[in-house]
Short mmCIF file of C-alpha atoms in Angstrom, two decimals:
data_model
loop_
_atom_site.label_atom_id
_atom_site.label_comp_id
_atom_site.label_asym_id
_atom_site.label_seq_id
_atom_site.Cartn_x
_atom_site.Cartn_y
_atom_site.Cartn_z
CA MET A 1 -15.52 21.00 23.59
CA PRO A 2 -12.48 22.18 21.39
CA LYS A 3 -12.68 22.02 18.48
CA ALA A 4 -11.69 18.63 16.35
CA ILE A 5 -8.46 19.40 14.16
CA PRO A 6 -9.09 17.71 10.30
CA ALA A 7 -6.82 14.91 9.28
CA VAL A 8 -7.01 11.74 6.85
CA ALA A 9 -6.06 8.90 7.42
CA TYR A 10 -2.95 6.56 5.28
CA LEU A 11 -3.00 2.88 5.04
CA ARG A 12 -1.22 0.22 3.48
CA THR A 13 -0.24 -3.48 2.95
CA SER A 14 2.37 -4.66 1.84
CA SER A 15 1.53 -8.24 1.22
CA ALA A 16 -1.08 -8.93 -1.85
CA ALA A 17 -1.34 -11.94 0.11
CA ASN A 18 -3.04 -10.11 2.69
CA VAL A 19 -5.57 -8.01 0.14
CA GLY A 20 -8.88 -8.07 0.07
CA GLU A 21 -12.06 -9.73 1.33
CA GLY A 22 -11.99 -12.10 4.63
CA LYS A 23 -8.29 -9.91 5.45
CA ASP A 24 -8.18 -8.32 8.30
CA SER A 25 -4.65 -5.30 7.55
CA GLN A 26 -7.23 -2.46 5.73
CA THR A 27 -10.35 -2.69 8.74
CA ARG A 28 -7.29 -3.10 11.32
CA GLN A 29 -5.59 -0.28 11.20
CA TRP A 30 -8.43 2.05 9.77
CA ILE A 31 -10.19 1.32 13.42
CA ALA A 32 -6.97 2.07 15.18
CA ILE A 33 -6.63 4.86 13.88
CA GLN A 34 -10.31 5.60 14.57
CA GLY A 35 -10.44 5.02 17.66
CA PHE A 36 -7.29 6.93 18.35
CA ALA A 37 -8.87 10.07 16.68
CA ARG A 38 -11.78 9.66 18.73
CA ARG A 39 -9.02 9.72 22.16
CA ALA A 40 -6.93 12.41 20.33
CA GLY A 41 -9.90 15.42 19.27
CA TYR A 42 -8.91 14.53 15.41
CA SER A 43 -11.89 14.70 12.53
CA ILE A 44 -11.25 12.44 9.79
CA GLU A 45 -12.14 12.72 6.47
CA GLU A 46 -13.36 9.40 4.87
CA PRO A 47 -12.72 7.61 3.55
CA ALA A 48 -8.92 6.51 4.09
CA TYR A 49 -6.33 6.68 1.35
CA TYR A 50 -5.19 3.24 1.21
CA ASP A 51 -1.84 1.30 -0.49
CA ALA A 52 -2.30 -2.22 -1.10
CA ALA A 53 -0.13 -4.72 -2.39
CA VAL A 54 2.78 -1.74 -2.01
CA SER A 55 6.07 -2.94 -0.45
CA GLY A 56 6.97 0.17 2.67
CA ALA A 57 9.87 -0.16 1.36
CA ASP A 58 8.96 1.95 -2.37
CA SER A 59 9.39 5.88 -1.73
CA ILE A 60 5.91 7.56 -0.85
CA ASP A 61 6.60 9.19 -4.35
CA ALA A 62 5.71 5.91 -6.12
CA ARG A 63 2.73 4.66 -4.16
CA PRO A 64 -0.47 5.84 -5.77
CA GLY A 65 -2.73 6.24 -2.88
CA PHE A 66 0.02 8.50 -0.98
CA ARG A 67 0.06 10.69 -4.42
CA MET A 68 -3.83 10.97 -4.28
CA LEU A 69 -2.96 12.04 -0.33
CA LEU A 70 -0.88 14.34 -1.00
CA SER A 71 -2.81 16.39 -4.01
CA HIS A 72 -5.63 16.52 -1.62
CA LEU A 73 -4.04 17.92 1.47
CA ALA A 74 -2.69 20.57 -1.68
CA GLU A 75 -6.04 21.38 -2.49
CA HIS A 76 -7.50 21.52 1.36
CA PRO A 77 -4.37 23.38 3.21
CA GLU A 78 -6.78 23.41 6.49
CA VAL A 79 -5.78 19.99 7.24
CA ARG A 80 -2.24 19.69 8.20
CA VAL A 81 -2.34 16.29 9.34
CA ILE A 82 -1.67 12.98 8.19
CA LEU A 83 -3.00 9.29 10.89
CA VAL A 84 -1.41 6.26 10.23
CA GLU A 85 -1.96 2.83 12.45
CA THR A 86 2.41 2.85 13.19
CA ALA A 87 5.57 4.62 11.80
CA SER A 88 6.04 1.24 10.10
CA ARG A 89 2.77 1.13 8.38
CA PHE A 90 4.63 5.17 6.47
CA ALA A 91 7.55 3.25 5.83
CA ARG A 92 9.69 0.03 6.53
CA ASP A 93 12.50 1.18 5.14
CA LEU A 94 14.80 3.70 7.44
CA ILE A 95 15.75 5.89 5.11
CA VAL A 96 12.75 6.13 3.01
CA GLN A 97 10.96 6.93 6.69
CA GLU A 98 13.32 9.72 7.02
CA THR A 99 12.76 11.59 3.83
CA GLY A 100 8.76 10.71 3.90
CA TYR A 101 8.95 12.59 6.84
CA ARG A 102 11.04 15.25 6.54
CA LEU A 103 9.39 15.96 2.86
CA LEU A 104 5.83 16.11 5.14
CA GLN A 105 7.53 18.86 7.77
CA GLU A 106 9.26 21.05 4.48
CA ARG A 107 5.32 21.49 3.88
CA GLY A 108 3.22 21.83 7.34
CA ILE A 109 2.24 18.45 7.78
CA GLU A 110 2.44 16.34 10.65
CA LEU A 111 2.60 12.60 10.42
CA VAL A 112 1.36 10.80 13.62
CA ALA A 113 1.25 7.08 14.31
CA ALA A 114 -1.90 5.69 16.53
CA ASP A 115 0.03 3.50 18.71
CA SER A 116 3.06 5.91 19.90
CA PRO A 117 1.39 9.95 19.00
CA GLY A 118 5.16 11.56 19.78
CA SER A 119 7.59 9.36 17.34
CA PHE A 120 7.33 12.17 14.67
CA LEU A 121 5.97 15.19 16.05
CA ASP A 122 8.44 15.32 18.48
CA ASP A 123 12.12 16.37 16.44
CA SER A 124 14.34 16.16 19.72
CA PRO A 125 17.88 14.66 19.07
CA THR A 126 16.10 11.93 21.55
CA ALA A 127 12.43 12.00 20.07
CA GLN A 128 14.70 11.06 15.99
CA LEU A 129 16.73 8.50 17.44
CA VAL A 130 13.91 6.20 18.61
CA ARG A 131 12.42 6.74 15.55
CA GLN A 132 15.45 5.18 13.69
CA VAL A 133 16.16 3.02 15.66
CA MET A 134 12.34 1.85 15.37
CA GLY A 135 12.52 2.47 11.80
CA ALA A 136 16.17 -0.04 12.06
CA ILE A 137 13.93 -2.75 13.37
CA SER A 138 11.78 -3.24 11.60
CA GLN A 139 13.85 -2.50 8.89
CA PHE A 140 15.90 -5.72 10.28
CA GLU A 141 13.00 -7.83 11.33
CA LYS A 142 11.26 -7.55 7.39
CA ALA A 143 14.52 -9.67 6.79
CA THR A 144 14.47 -11.42 8.91
CA VAL A 145 11.81 -12.66 7.85
CA VAL A 146 12.29 -12.26 3.99
CA ALA A 147 15.73 -14.60 5.55
CA LYS A 148 13.75 -16.96 7.26
CA LEU A 149 11.40 -17.85 4.25
CA ARG A 150 13.48 -17.83 1.52
CA GLY A 151 14.93 -20.25 3.72
CA ALA A 152 11.84 -22.15 4.00
CA ARG A 153 11.68 -22.80 0.11
CA GLU A 154 15.28 -23.76 -0.49
CA ARG A 155 14.77 -26.60 2.55
CA LYS A 156 11.18 -27.64 0.75
CA ARG A 157 12.32 -27.81 -2.80
CA ALA A 158 15.57 -29.30 -1.59
CA THR A 159 13.79 -32.02 -0.07
CA SER A 160 11.06 -32.49 -2.29
CA GLY A 161 11.99 -30.79 -5.60
CA LYS A 162 9.15 -28.17 -5.92
CA CYS A 163 8.18 -25.47 -4.12
CA GLU A 164 5.21 -23.29 -4.67
CA GLY A 165 6.17 -20.09 -6.68
CA ARG A 166 3.84 -16.99 -7.17
CA LYS A 167 0.37 -17.71 -7.69
CA SER A 168 -1.29 -17.02 -10.95
CA HIS A 169 -3.59 -14.43 -12.14
CA GLN A 170 -5.93 -16.31 -12.38
CA GLU A 171 -5.30 -17.43 -9.03
CA LEU A 172 -5.03 -13.60 -6.91
CA ARG A 173 -8.03 -12.47 -9.44
CA PRO A 174 -10.20 -14.96 -11.21
CA GLU A 175 -12.24 -12.23 -12.18
CA ALA A 176 -10.16 -10.56 -13.58
CA VAL A 177 -9.37 -12.76 -15.57
CA ALA A 178 -12.46 -14.28 -16.70
CA LEU A 179 -13.33 -10.57 -18.11
CA ALA A 180 -9.91 -10.48 -20.12
CA ARG A 181 -10.75 -13.58 -21.95
CA ARG A 182 -14.62 -12.86 -22.77
CA LEU A 183 -12.64 -9.36 -23.85
CA ARG A 184 -10.38 -11.21 -26.20
CA ARG A 185 -12.85 -12.94 -28.06
CA LYS A 186 -15.62 -9.78 -28.32
CA ARG A 187 -14.24 -8.54 -31.15
CA ALA A 188 -15.90 -10.67 -34.56
CA GLY A 189 -12.70 -10.84 -37.20
CA ALA A 190 -9.65 -8.75 -35.41
CA ARG A 191 -9.57 -9.42 -31.41
CA LEU A 192 -8.31 -6.71 -29.45
CA SER A 193 -4.92 -6.56 -28.59
CA TYR A 194 -3.77 -6.81 -24.49
CA ARG A 195 -2.69 -2.73 -24.01
CA GLU A 196 -6.85 -3.53 -25.44
CA ILE A 197 -8.20 -5.10 -23.47
CA ALA A 198 -5.79 -3.63 -20.39
CA ALA A 199 -6.88 -0.24 -20.92
CA GLU A 200 -10.92 -1.85 -20.32
CA LEU A 201 -9.51 -4.09 -17.60
CA ALA A 202 -8.43 -0.87 -15.76
CA ARG A 203 -11.59 1.19 -16.82
CA GLN A 204 -13.72 -0.99 -15.10
CA GLY A 205 -11.43 -1.20 -12.26
CA TRP A 206 -8.72 -4.38 -12.83
CA THR A 207 -5.57 -3.29 -12.44
CA ASN A 208 -2.41 -4.05 -11.08
CA GLY A 209 -0.96 -4.14 -7.64
CA ARG A 210 0.38 -0.56 -7.90
CA GLY A 211 -3.10 1.06 -9.31
CA ASN A 212 -1.37 0.81 -12.79
CA PRO A 213 -3.31 -1.22 -15.97
CA PHE A 214 -2.29 -4.36 -17.01
CA HIS A 215 0.98 -4.11 -18.92
CA ALA A 216 0.57 -5.90 -22.14
CA SER A 217 2.76 -9.23 -20.48
CA ALA A 218 0.31 -9.96 -17.79
CA VAL A 219 -2.40 -9.40 -20.17
CA ARG A 220 -1.10 -12.18 -22.17
CA SER A 221 -0.23 -14.48 -19.19
CA MET A 222 -4.39 -14.39 -17.94
CA LEU A 223 -4.47 -15.52 -21.32
CA SER A 224 -2.64 -18.58 -21.28
CA ARG A 225 -3.52 -20.16 -18.59
#
C-alpha cells in the first residue's frame, strides 16, 4: 500500500455564537476533513489547528491558530499539506485568500480543500479563475448576510425602539467573569489590578476571541456588571 501523506488540519469559525459546547462548526469541519483524508490517502496529525471566533477576512498571519500551524510546519519540513473543509474556511475575503495561498506556495506548502481538492492544487489559468470566482461569491454571500442582519436590526429598532446588541461577557463567558470577581477580591488590602487579573485569566486558559489576554478595559467591563 502507498504510504500516507502527512498533513495538518486547519479549522476556523467566524462567529463567537458558533463556538463552544453544543455548537457543531468545529466538529463538522473535523469530520469532513477526516473523511476526505481517509479517502485521499492523507495521515492527519492531531490535534487540528483551530481559530475560534476569527473572521475569514483576517490575514492568516493575524490568526493565533494559523500562526501556530505555520510554526509547526517550519519545525517539521516533512509535512507540506494543510487540509481545510472548504476554501472559505481558509479565507472568505478574496484578497486574503489569494495572498495567503501564494504565501503558502512560496514555502512549498499545499493547501487542499476537502470539498474540492483541486481548487488550490491546480494552478492553471482556469483553476485560478474558478478559485477567484468562488472567493468572490463567498465574499458576496457574507456581505449579503451582514446587510440582511443590519436591515433586520434597523426594522426592529424602528418598531420597538430597541434591538439586542453584542452579548456581554457574563452571557458569553460566565466562568471567566466569576473567576475575575474572585481574583478581584483575592488580595487583602491592595486589590489586583485589571491588568493583573487579565494575566491570571490567561494563565488559566481564559483569553479573548483572538487567543490573547483580555485588555484591562474588558476586565473592568466584566466586573462592572
